[in-house]
Amino acid sequence: MATFPLPERPAQSYKTGGRRFGDDRGSMLHPACDLIAVPGTEIYAVEDGTVVYAPRAFFESGPHIADPDDPKKSICKPGVECLMVYDMLVKHANFLVRYGEIAVRAPKEIVKGAEVKEGQLIAYVGAQTVASMLHFEMYSNTEDISYPTEKGNMKYLNFKPKKTYSRRKDLMDPTDYLDGCVLKPKP
């Protein structure tokens, strides 16, 4: 039985609202389940696996404006603090998990190529300007360890959306998987 990635199930369900997989975000559909948690909350490996990449820049949280030098990009609004959150990719036996919106600090043994055990502490929830969370994405092709973001992709193996998820074609809906996870026993 897989371990739930947080010490407790979130008070706000990852199956409703903007937290759910497939929520319409305007230009794209939400490619994950968001597990709302306090910054610094421990994140555990859901199963045994191998770290494909350790924390790296993922998302800048905060109010953004169009970049005056490149209108296709956005930058943090001047005079307002924006916070960077990170992600890591772990290859498990039958899927990959992108653990997103995590803090840059991770246990020192969590590096590229490290073997992790189910229930092992691998990261912490990162601080954001609005709601802090673990952004939990899953992918079915364990042989493809390329970066999961694929802007504009409309071809998916596991479903037929009317809009892009902006992710690789092997994106999976993690909802049922998370429902089946058990909480890590408290020491």
Short mmCIF file of N, CA and C in Angstrom, two decimals:
data_model
loop_
_atom_site.label_atom_id
_atom_site.label_comp_id
_atom_site.label_asym_id
_atom_site.label_seq_id
_atom_site.Cartn_x
_atom_site.Cartn_y
_atom_site.Cartn_z
N MET A 1 0.86 -1.19 0.00
CA MET A 1 0.00 0.00 0.00
C MET A 1 0.89 1.24 0.00
N ALA A 2 0.61 2.18 -0.85
CA ALA A 2 1.40 3.40 -0.98
C ALA A 2 1.17 4.35 0.20
N THR A 3 2.17 5.16 0.48
CA THR A 3 2.11 6.13 1.57
C THR A 3 1.62 7.48 1.04
N PHE A 4 0.67 8.10 1.76
CA PHE A 4 0.22 9.44 1.40
C PHE A 4 1.41 10.38 1.51
N PRO A 5 1.58 11.34 0.58
CA PRO A 5 2.79 12.16 0.57
C PRO A 5 2.90 13.21 1.68
N LEU A 6 1.85 13.42 2.46
CA LEU A 6 1.89 14.37 3.57
C LEU A 6 1.55 13.65 4.87
N PRO A 7 1.89 14.23 6.03
CA PRO A 7 1.58 13.58 7.31
C PRO A 7 0.08 13.42 7.57
N GLU A 8 -0.73 14.31 7.01
CA GLU A 8 -2.19 14.26 7.19
C GLU A 8 -2.87 14.58 5.86
N ARG A 9 -4.10 14.12 5.73
CA ARG A 9 -4.88 14.51 4.54
C ARG A 9 -5.29 15.97 4.71
N PRO A 10 -5.25 16.75 3.64
CA PRO A 10 -5.59 18.17 3.75
C PRO A 10 -7.04 18.39 4.17
N ALA A 11 -7.28 19.46 4.92
CA ALA A 11 -8.65 19.82 5.32
C ALA A 11 -9.48 20.19 4.09
N GLN A 12 -8.84 20.84 3.10
CA GLN A 12 -9.51 21.18 1.85
C GLN A 12 -9.23 20.07 0.84
N SER A 13 -10.26 19.46 0.32
CA SER A 13 -10.11 18.33 -0.58
C SER A 13 -9.34 18.67 -1.85
N TYR A 14 -8.50 17.75 -2.28
CA TYR A 14 -7.79 17.89 -3.55
C TYR A 14 -8.68 17.46 -4.72
N LYS A 15 -9.95 17.13 -4.44
CA LYS A 15 -10.88 16.67 -5.47
C LYS A 15 -11.89 17.75 -5.88
N THR A 16 -11.77 18.94 -5.30
CA THR A 16 -12.74 20.00 -5.59
C THR A 16 -12.03 21.31 -5.92
N GLY A 17 -12.77 22.20 -6.56
CA GLY A 17 -12.28 23.54 -6.84
C GLY A 17 -11.00 23.55 -7.65
N GLY A 18 -10.24 24.59 -7.48
CA GLY A 18 -8.99 24.76 -8.22
C GLY A 18 -7.91 23.77 -7.85
N ARG A 19 -8.14 23.00 -6.80
CA ARG A 19 -7.14 22.03 -6.35
C ARG A 19 -7.22 20.72 -7.13
N ARG A 20 -8.33 20.49 -7.82
CA ARG A 20 -8.55 19.18 -8.45
C ARG A 20 -7.85 19.06 -9.80
N PHE A 21 -7.52 17.83 -10.15
CA PHE A 21 -6.97 17.53 -11.46
C PHE A 21 -8.02 17.88 -12.52
N GLY A 22 -7.59 18.57 -13.57
CA GLY A 22 -8.50 18.92 -14.66
C GLY A 22 -9.25 20.23 -14.48
N ASP A 23 -9.03 20.93 -13.37
CA ASP A 23 -9.71 22.21 -13.18
C ASP A 23 -9.32 23.16 -14.32
N ASP A 24 -10.30 23.88 -14.86
CA ASP A 24 -10.06 24.79 -15.98
C ASP A 24 -9.39 26.06 -15.45
N ARG A 25 -8.16 26.30 -15.89
CA ARG A 25 -7.39 27.46 -15.46
C ARG A 25 -7.34 28.54 -16.54
N GLY A 26 -8.28 28.52 -17.44
CA GLY A 26 -8.29 29.52 -18.52
C GLY A 26 -7.52 29.02 -19.72
N SER A 27 -6.21 29.22 -19.73
CA SER A 27 -5.40 28.81 -20.88
C SER A 27 -5.04 27.33 -20.87
N MET A 28 -5.24 26.67 -19.73
CA MET A 28 -4.90 25.25 -19.62
C MET A 28 -5.71 24.58 -18.52
N LEU A 29 -5.66 23.25 -18.49
CA LEU A 29 -6.29 22.48 -17.42
C LEU A 29 -5.24 22.15 -16.37
N HIS A 30 -5.68 22.05 -15.12
CA HIS A 30 -4.75 21.78 -14.01
C HIS A 30 -4.23 20.35 -14.09
N PRO A 31 -2.90 20.16 -14.17
CA PRO A 31 -2.33 18.83 -14.39
C PRO A 31 -1.98 18.06 -13.12
N ALA A 32 -2.57 18.43 -12.00
CA ALA A 32 -2.17 17.82 -10.72
C ALA A 32 -3.31 17.86 -9.72
N CYS A 33 -3.07 17.25 -8.58
CA CYS A 33 -3.90 17.45 -7.39
C CYS A 33 -3.08 18.31 -6.45
N ASP A 34 -3.67 19.39 -5.95
CA ASP A 34 -2.98 20.27 -5.01
C ASP A 34 -3.39 19.90 -3.59
N LEU A 35 -2.39 19.56 -2.78
CA LEU A 35 -2.61 19.18 -1.39
C LEU A 35 -2.20 20.36 -0.51
N ILE A 36 -3.18 21.13 -0.06
CA ILE A 36 -2.92 22.34 0.73
C ILE A 36 -2.27 21.95 2.05
N ALA A 37 -1.18 22.65 2.40
CA ALA A 37 -0.44 22.37 3.63
C ALA A 37 0.35 23.60 4.06
N VAL A 38 0.69 23.64 5.31
CA VAL A 38 1.49 24.74 5.87
C VAL A 38 2.91 24.66 5.31
N PRO A 39 3.53 25.81 4.98
CA PRO A 39 4.91 25.77 4.53
C PRO A 39 5.79 25.02 5.53
N GLY A 40 6.69 24.20 5.02
CA GLY A 40 7.57 23.42 5.88
C GLY A 40 7.04 22.04 6.22
N THR A 41 5.78 21.74 5.84
CA THR A 41 5.22 20.41 6.08
C THR A 41 6.07 19.37 5.36
N GLU A 42 6.33 18.25 6.03
CA GLU A 42 7.12 17.18 5.44
C GLU A 42 6.39 16.54 4.25
N ILE A 43 7.18 16.15 3.25
CA ILE A 43 6.67 15.44 2.07
C ILE A 43 7.41 14.11 2.01
N TYR A 44 6.65 13.02 1.82
CA TYR A 44 7.22 11.68 1.80
C TYR A 44 7.13 11.05 0.41
N ALA A 45 8.08 10.17 0.12
CA ALA A 45 8.01 9.37 -1.11
C ALA A 45 6.81 8.44 -0.99
N VAL A 46 5.97 8.40 -2.02
CA VAL A 46 4.77 7.56 -1.97
C VAL A 46 5.10 6.08 -2.11
N GLU A 47 6.21 5.78 -2.78
CA GLU A 47 6.69 4.41 -2.96
C GLU A 47 8.21 4.47 -3.09
N ASP A 48 8.87 3.32 -3.11
CA ASP A 48 10.30 3.27 -3.38
C ASP A 48 10.56 3.88 -4.75
N GLY A 49 11.72 4.51 -4.93
CA GLY A 49 12.03 5.09 -6.23
C GLY A 49 13.42 5.66 -6.31
N THR A 50 13.66 6.37 -7.41
CA THR A 50 14.95 7.01 -7.67
C THR A 50 14.70 8.47 -8.03
N VAL A 51 15.48 9.36 -7.43
CA VAL A 51 15.35 10.79 -7.72
C VAL A 51 15.93 11.07 -9.11
N VAL A 52 15.09 11.58 -10.01
CA VAL A 52 15.52 11.94 -11.36
C VAL A 52 16.19 13.31 -11.32
N TYR A 53 15.55 14.27 -10.67
CA TYR A 53 16.20 15.54 -10.38
C TYR A 53 15.70 16.03 -9.04
N ALA A 54 16.62 16.69 -8.32
CA ALA A 54 16.32 17.20 -6.99
C ALA A 54 15.75 18.61 -7.13
N PRO A 55 15.39 19.27 -6.03
CA PRO A 55 14.70 20.55 -6.15
C PRO A 55 15.35 21.51 -7.15
N ARG A 56 14.49 21.98 -8.08
CA ARG A 56 14.90 23.01 -9.03
C ARG A 56 13.73 23.95 -9.24
N ALA A 57 14.02 25.16 -9.71
CA ALA A 57 13.00 26.21 -9.84
C ALA A 57 11.82 25.71 -10.66
N PHE A 58 10.61 25.97 -10.15
CA PHE A 58 9.37 25.48 -10.76
C PHE A 58 8.38 26.60 -11.04
N PHE A 59 8.14 27.47 -10.05
CA PHE A 59 7.03 28.42 -10.15
C PHE A 59 7.30 29.59 -9.22
N GLU A 60 7.08 30.81 -9.70
CA GLU A 60 7.21 31.99 -8.86
C GLU A 60 5.83 32.46 -8.46
N SER A 61 5.57 32.44 -7.16
CA SER A 61 4.27 32.80 -6.62
C SER A 61 4.23 34.28 -6.30
N GLY A 62 3.16 34.94 -6.70
CA GLY A 62 3.00 36.35 -6.40
C GLY A 62 2.41 37.10 -7.57
N PRO A 63 2.07 38.39 -7.38
CA PRO A 63 1.47 39.17 -8.46
C PRO A 63 2.46 39.45 -9.58
N HIS A 64 2.06 39.16 -10.80
CA HIS A 64 2.92 39.33 -11.96
C HIS A 64 2.32 40.34 -12.94
N ILE A 65 3.20 40.92 -13.74
CA ILE A 65 2.80 41.83 -14.81
C ILE A 65 3.51 41.38 -16.09
N ALA A 66 3.07 41.89 -17.22
CA ALA A 66 3.75 41.58 -18.48
C ALA A 66 5.16 42.17 -18.45
N ASP A 67 6.11 41.40 -18.92
CA ASP A 67 7.50 41.86 -19.00
C ASP A 67 7.58 42.93 -20.09
N PRO A 68 8.02 44.16 -19.75
CA PRO A 68 8.07 45.22 -20.76
C PRO A 68 9.01 44.88 -21.93
N ASP A 69 10.00 44.02 -21.68
CA ASP A 69 10.94 43.63 -22.74
C ASP A 69 10.43 42.47 -23.59
N ASP A 70 9.49 41.69 -23.05
CA ASP A 70 8.94 40.55 -23.78
C ASP A 70 7.52 40.30 -23.28
N PRO A 71 6.50 40.86 -23.97
CA PRO A 71 5.11 40.75 -23.52
C PRO A 71 4.59 39.32 -23.38
N LYS A 72 5.29 38.33 -23.97
CA LYS A 72 4.87 36.94 -23.83
C LYS A 72 5.27 36.36 -22.48
N LYS A 73 6.12 37.07 -21.75
CA LYS A 73 6.58 36.61 -20.44
C LYS A 73 6.00 37.51 -19.36
N SER A 74 6.00 37.01 -18.13
CA SER A 74 5.57 37.85 -17.02
C SER A 74 6.71 37.94 -16.01
N ILE A 75 6.69 39.03 -15.27
CA ILE A 75 7.69 39.23 -14.22
C ILE A 75 6.97 39.60 -12.93
N CYS A 76 7.66 39.44 -11.82
CA CYS A 76 7.08 39.82 -10.53
C CYS A 76 6.83 41.33 -10.53
N LYS A 77 5.67 41.72 -10.04
CA LYS A 77 5.30 43.13 -9.99
C LYS A 77 6.33 43.88 -9.13
N PRO A 78 6.90 44.98 -9.65
CA PRO A 78 7.90 45.73 -8.88
C PRO A 78 7.36 46.17 -7.52
N GLY A 79 8.20 46.06 -6.51
CA GLY A 79 7.83 46.47 -5.16
C GLY A 79 7.04 45.45 -4.38
N VAL A 80 6.79 44.29 -4.98
CA VAL A 80 6.03 43.23 -4.31
C VAL A 80 6.90 41.98 -4.24
N GLU A 81 6.87 41.32 -3.11
CA GLU A 81 7.68 40.11 -2.97
C GLU A 81 7.02 38.93 -3.66
N CYS A 82 7.78 38.25 -4.48
CA CYS A 82 7.35 37.00 -5.09
C CYS A 82 8.21 35.89 -4.50
N LEU A 83 7.65 34.73 -4.35
CA LEU A 83 8.37 33.61 -3.75
C LEU A 83 8.53 32.48 -4.75
N MET A 84 9.74 31.96 -4.86
CA MET A 84 10.02 30.85 -5.77
C MET A 84 9.76 29.53 -5.04
N VAL A 85 9.06 28.62 -5.71
CA VAL A 85 8.91 27.26 -5.22
C VAL A 85 9.56 26.33 -6.25
N TYR A 86 9.82 25.12 -5.84
CA TYR A 86 10.64 24.19 -6.62
C TYR A 86 9.89 22.89 -6.88
N ASP A 87 10.49 22.03 -7.69
CA ASP A 87 9.90 20.71 -7.92
C ASP A 87 11.01 19.67 -7.96
N MET A 88 10.61 18.40 -7.82
CA MET A 88 11.54 17.29 -8.00
C MET A 88 10.78 16.18 -8.69
N LEU A 89 11.51 15.37 -9.45
CA LEU A 89 10.91 14.26 -10.17
C LEU A 89 11.49 12.97 -9.60
N VAL A 90 10.59 12.03 -9.24
CA VAL A 90 11.01 10.74 -8.71
C VAL A 90 10.42 9.64 -9.58
N LYS A 91 11.28 8.71 -9.98
CA LYS A 91 10.86 7.56 -10.77
C LYS A 91 10.52 6.43 -9.80
N HIS A 92 9.25 6.07 -9.76
CA HIS A 92 8.79 4.95 -8.95
C HIS A 92 8.65 3.74 -9.88
N ALA A 93 8.30 2.58 -9.38
CA ALA A 93 8.28 1.36 -10.20
C ALA A 93 7.37 1.47 -11.42
N ASN A 94 6.17 2.02 -11.26
CA ASN A 94 5.19 2.02 -12.35
C ASN A 94 4.77 3.40 -12.83
N PHE A 95 5.40 4.44 -12.34
CA PHE A 95 5.04 5.81 -12.71
C PHE A 95 6.12 6.77 -12.21
N LEU A 96 6.05 8.00 -12.71
CA LEU A 96 6.88 9.10 -12.22
C LEU A 96 5.99 10.04 -11.44
N VAL A 97 6.53 10.67 -10.40
CA VAL A 97 5.80 11.71 -9.68
C VAL A 97 6.63 12.98 -9.71
N ARG A 98 5.95 14.05 -10.10
CA ARG A 98 6.53 15.39 -9.97
C ARG A 98 5.96 15.95 -8.68
N TYR A 99 6.83 16.08 -7.69
CA TYR A 99 6.46 16.69 -6.42
C TYR A 99 6.75 18.18 -6.59
N GLY A 100 5.71 18.99 -6.76
CA GLY A 100 5.89 20.39 -7.09
C GLY A 100 5.50 21.35 -5.98
N GLU A 101 5.96 22.58 -6.14
CA GLU A 101 5.70 23.68 -5.21
C GLU A 101 6.28 23.37 -3.84
N ILE A 102 7.51 22.83 -3.88
CA ILE A 102 8.23 22.46 -2.66
C ILE A 102 9.29 23.51 -2.34
N ALA A 103 9.82 23.44 -1.12
CA ALA A 103 10.90 24.34 -0.71
C ALA A 103 12.21 23.91 -1.36
N VAL A 104 13.14 24.84 -1.52
CA VAL A 104 14.44 24.52 -2.09
C VAL A 104 15.22 23.60 -1.16
N ARG A 105 15.00 23.73 0.14
CA ARG A 105 15.74 22.89 1.09
C ARG A 105 15.13 21.50 1.09
N ALA A 106 16.00 20.52 1.07
CA ALA A 106 15.59 19.11 1.10
C ALA A 106 16.61 18.37 1.95
N PRO A 107 16.26 17.19 2.45
CA PRO A 107 17.26 16.41 3.18
C PRO A 107 18.52 16.25 2.31
N LYS A 108 19.70 16.30 2.94
CA LYS A 108 20.96 16.31 2.18
C LYS A 108 21.16 15.10 1.28
N GLU A 109 20.54 13.97 1.61
CA GLU A 109 20.70 12.77 0.79
C GLU A 109 19.81 12.77 -0.45
N ILE A 110 18.92 13.75 -0.57
CA ILE A 110 18.01 13.82 -1.73
C ILE A 110 18.70 14.58 -2.85
N VAL A 111 19.38 13.81 -3.69
CA VAL A 111 20.12 14.35 -4.83
C VAL A 111 19.79 13.50 -6.06
N LYS A 112 20.14 13.99 -7.23
CA LYS A 112 19.91 13.23 -8.46
C LYS A 112 20.53 11.83 -8.32
N GLY A 113 19.74 10.80 -8.64
CA GLY A 113 20.21 9.42 -8.59
C GLY A 113 20.03 8.72 -7.26
N ALA A 114 19.63 9.46 -6.23
CA ALA A 114 19.45 8.86 -4.90
C ALA A 114 18.27 7.88 -4.90
N GLU A 115 18.44 6.77 -4.22
CA GLU A 115 17.35 5.81 -4.02
C GLU A 115 16.54 6.28 -2.81
N VAL A 116 15.21 6.28 -2.93
CA VAL A 116 14.36 6.65 -1.81
C VAL A 116 13.44 5.49 -1.48
N LYS A 117 13.07 5.40 -0.22
CA LYS A 117 12.17 4.34 0.25
C LYS A 117 10.78 4.92 0.49
N GLU A 118 9.77 4.10 0.33
CA GLU A 118 8.40 4.53 0.61
C GLU A 118 8.33 5.10 2.02
N GLY A 119 7.71 6.27 2.14
CA GLY A 119 7.55 6.93 3.43
C GLY A 119 8.74 7.77 3.87
N GLN A 120 9.81 7.77 3.09
CA GLN A 120 11.01 8.54 3.43
C GLN A 120 10.75 10.03 3.21
N LEU A 121 11.25 10.86 4.11
CA LEU A 121 11.18 12.31 3.95
C LEU A 121 12.04 12.71 2.75
N ILE A 122 11.41 13.37 1.78
CA ILE A 122 12.16 13.78 0.59
C ILE A 122 12.15 15.29 0.35
N ALA A 123 11.21 16.00 0.95
CA ALA A 123 11.09 17.44 0.68
C ALA A 123 10.18 18.08 1.72
N TYR A 124 10.00 19.39 1.57
CA TYR A 124 9.11 20.17 2.43
C TYR A 124 8.23 21.06 1.55
N VAL A 125 7.02 21.32 1.98
CA VAL A 125 6.13 22.23 1.25
C VAL A 125 6.75 23.63 1.24
N GLY A 126 6.75 24.26 0.07
CA GLY A 126 7.31 25.59 -0.08
C GLY A 126 6.33 26.68 0.31
N ALA A 127 6.86 27.83 0.70
CA ALA A 127 6.03 28.99 1.07
C ALA A 127 5.60 29.73 -0.19
N GLN A 128 4.32 30.11 -0.24
CA GLN A 128 3.80 30.88 -1.36
C GLN A 128 3.06 32.10 -0.84
N THR A 129 2.75 33.01 -1.74
CA THR A 129 2.07 34.24 -1.33
C THR A 129 0.59 34.03 -1.06
N VAL A 130 -0.01 32.98 -1.60
CA VAL A 130 -1.43 32.73 -1.38
C VAL A 130 -1.57 31.44 -0.56
N ALA A 131 -1.76 30.32 -1.21
CA ALA A 131 -1.91 29.04 -0.50
C ALA A 131 -0.70 28.16 -0.79
N SER A 132 -0.07 27.67 0.25
CA SER A 132 1.06 26.75 0.08
C SER A 132 0.51 25.34 -0.06
N MET A 133 1.22 24.51 -0.83
CA MET A 133 0.68 23.18 -1.15
C MET A 133 1.76 22.28 -1.71
N LEU A 134 1.44 20.99 -1.79
CA LEU A 134 2.19 20.05 -2.62
C LEU A 134 1.38 19.89 -3.90
N HIS A 135 2.00 20.18 -5.01
CA HIS A 135 1.40 20.04 -6.35
C HIS A 135 1.85 18.67 -6.83
N PHE A 136 0.92 17.70 -6.91
CA PHE A 136 1.24 16.29 -7.14
C PHE A 136 0.84 15.86 -8.54
N GLU A 137 1.82 15.67 -9.43
CA GLU A 137 1.59 15.23 -10.82
C GLU A 137 2.12 13.81 -10.99
N MET A 138 1.45 13.01 -11.84
CA MET A 138 1.89 11.64 -12.14
C MET A 138 2.00 11.42 -13.65
N TYR A 139 2.97 10.57 -14.03
CA TYR A 139 3.22 10.22 -15.43
C TYR A 139 3.42 8.72 -15.55
N SER A 140 2.90 8.12 -16.62
CA SER A 140 2.91 6.66 -16.77
C SER A 140 4.18 6.09 -17.39
N ASN A 141 4.91 6.86 -18.16
CA ASN A 141 6.10 6.34 -18.86
C ASN A 141 7.34 6.51 -18.00
N THR A 142 7.75 5.44 -17.31
CA THR A 142 8.91 5.53 -16.43
C THR A 142 10.23 5.56 -17.19
N GLU A 143 10.20 5.26 -18.48
CA GLU A 143 11.43 5.31 -19.28
C GLU A 143 11.73 6.73 -19.76
N ASP A 144 10.73 7.58 -19.80
CA ASP A 144 10.90 8.96 -20.25
C ASP A 144 11.10 9.85 -19.03
N ILE A 145 12.35 10.26 -18.82
CA ILE A 145 12.62 11.11 -17.65
C ILE A 145 12.86 12.56 -18.08
N SER A 146 12.34 12.92 -19.25
CA SER A 146 12.45 14.31 -19.71
C SER A 146 11.56 15.21 -18.86
N TYR A 147 11.79 16.50 -18.99
CA TYR A 147 11.02 17.48 -18.22
C TYR A 147 9.54 17.35 -18.55
N PRO A 148 8.65 17.30 -17.54
CA PRO A 148 7.22 17.03 -17.78
C PRO A 148 6.42 18.13 -18.48
N THR A 149 6.85 19.39 -18.38
CA THR A 149 6.08 20.46 -19.00
C THR A 149 6.25 20.43 -20.52
N GLU A 150 5.12 20.48 -21.22
CA GLU A 150 5.12 20.49 -22.69
C GLU A 150 4.01 21.43 -23.12
N LYS A 151 4.35 22.68 -23.31
CA LYS A 151 3.37 23.72 -23.63
C LYS A 151 2.53 23.37 -24.85
N GLY A 152 1.23 23.50 -24.72
CA GLY A 152 0.32 23.35 -25.84
C GLY A 152 -0.01 21.93 -26.26
N ASN A 153 0.60 20.92 -25.65
CA ASN A 153 0.32 19.53 -26.06
C ASN A 153 -1.17 19.21 -25.90
N MET A 154 -1.74 18.55 -26.91
CA MET A 154 -3.15 18.15 -26.87
C MET A 154 -3.34 16.65 -27.01
N LYS A 155 -2.27 15.89 -27.12
CA LYS A 155 -2.37 14.43 -27.30
C LYS A 155 -1.97 13.74 -26.01
N TYR A 156 -2.93 13.07 -25.38
CA TYR A 156 -2.69 12.39 -24.11
C TYR A 156 -3.09 10.93 -24.22
N LEU A 157 -2.34 10.06 -23.56
CA LEU A 157 -2.60 8.63 -23.63
C LEU A 157 -3.76 8.18 -22.74
N ASN A 158 -3.97 8.89 -21.64
CA ASN A 158 -4.90 8.42 -20.61
C ASN A 158 -6.27 9.09 -20.62
N PHE A 159 -6.49 10.10 -21.47
CA PHE A 159 -7.77 10.80 -21.57
C PHE A 159 -7.75 11.71 -22.78
N LYS A 160 -8.93 12.24 -23.15
CA LYS A 160 -9.04 13.15 -24.30
C LYS A 160 -9.62 14.48 -23.83
N PRO A 161 -8.76 15.43 -23.46
CA PRO A 161 -9.25 16.72 -22.98
C PRO A 161 -9.67 17.64 -24.12
N LYS A 162 -10.46 18.65 -23.78
CA LYS A 162 -10.87 19.66 -24.76
C LYS A 162 -9.89 20.83 -24.77
N LYS A 163 -8.95 20.80 -23.84
CA LYS A 163 -7.98 21.87 -23.69
C LYS A 163 -6.65 21.23 -23.28
N THR A 164 -5.56 21.97 -23.41
CA THR A 164 -4.25 21.42 -23.04
C THR A 164 -4.03 21.40 -21.53
N TYR A 165 -3.24 20.44 -21.09
CA TYR A 165 -2.72 20.42 -19.72
C TYR A 165 -1.31 21.01 -19.70
N SER A 166 -0.75 21.25 -20.89
CA SER A 166 0.63 21.73 -21.05
C SER A 166 1.63 20.80 -20.37
N ARG A 167 1.39 19.50 -20.53
CA ARG A 167 2.27 18.48 -19.98
C ARG A 167 2.48 17.38 -21.02
N ARG A 168 3.41 16.47 -20.72
CA ARG A 168 3.69 15.35 -21.61
C ARG A 168 2.45 14.49 -21.82
N LYS A 169 2.46 13.69 -22.89
CA LYS A 169 1.29 12.88 -23.25
C LYS A 169 0.99 11.77 -22.25
N ASP A 170 1.94 11.38 -21.40
CA ASP A 170 1.72 10.29 -20.45
C ASP A 170 1.22 10.77 -19.08
N LEU A 171 0.74 12.02 -19.02
CA LEU A 171 0.17 12.56 -17.79
C LEU A 171 -0.96 11.66 -17.29
N MET A 172 -1.04 11.47 -15.98
CA MET A 172 -2.09 10.65 -15.36
C MET A 172 -2.88 11.50 -14.37
N ASP A 173 -4.13 11.13 -14.14
CA ASP A 173 -4.93 11.75 -13.09
C ASP A 173 -4.55 11.06 -11.77
N PRO A 174 -3.96 11.79 -10.81
CA PRO A 174 -3.51 11.16 -9.57
C PRO A 174 -4.58 10.98 -8.49
N THR A 175 -5.80 11.40 -8.76
CA THR A 175 -6.84 11.40 -7.72
C THR A 175 -7.07 10.03 -7.10
N ASP A 176 -7.36 9.02 -7.90
CA ASP A 176 -7.62 7.69 -7.35
C ASP A 176 -6.40 7.12 -6.63
N TYR A 177 -5.22 7.39 -7.18
CA TYR A 177 -4.00 6.91 -6.52
C TYR A 177 -3.89 7.51 -5.12
N LEU A 178 -4.06 8.83 -5.00
CA LEU A 178 -3.97 9.49 -3.69
C LEU A 178 -5.04 8.97 -2.74
N ASP A 179 -6.24 8.72 -3.27
CA ASP A 179 -7.32 8.17 -2.42
C ASP A 179 -6.91 6.84 -1.80
N GLY A 180 -6.12 6.05 -2.52
CA GLY A 180 -5.71 4.73 -2.04
C GLY A 180 -4.49 4.73 -1.14
N CYS A 181 -3.84 5.87 -0.99
CA CYS A 181 -2.65 5.95 -0.14
C CYS A 181 -3.04 5.95 1.34
N VAL A 182 -2.16 5.42 2.17
CA VAL A 182 -2.38 5.42 3.62
C VAL A 182 -1.43 6.41 4.28
N LEU A 183 -1.85 6.95 5.41
CA LEU A 183 -1.01 7.89 6.14
C LEU A 183 0.17 7.14 6.75
N LYS A 184 1.32 7.81 6.77
CA LYS A 184 2.52 7.24 7.39
C LYS A 184 2.26 7.13 8.89
N PRO A 185 2.54 5.96 9.49
CA PRO A 185 2.33 5.82 10.94
C PRO A 185 3.18 6.83 11.71
N LYS A 186 2.61 7.39 12.75
CA LYS A 186 3.36 8.35 13.58
C LYS A 186 4.26 7.57 14.53
N PRO A 187 5.50 8.07 14.74
CA PRO A 187 6.44 7.35 15.62
C PRO A 187 5.98 7.30 17.07
#
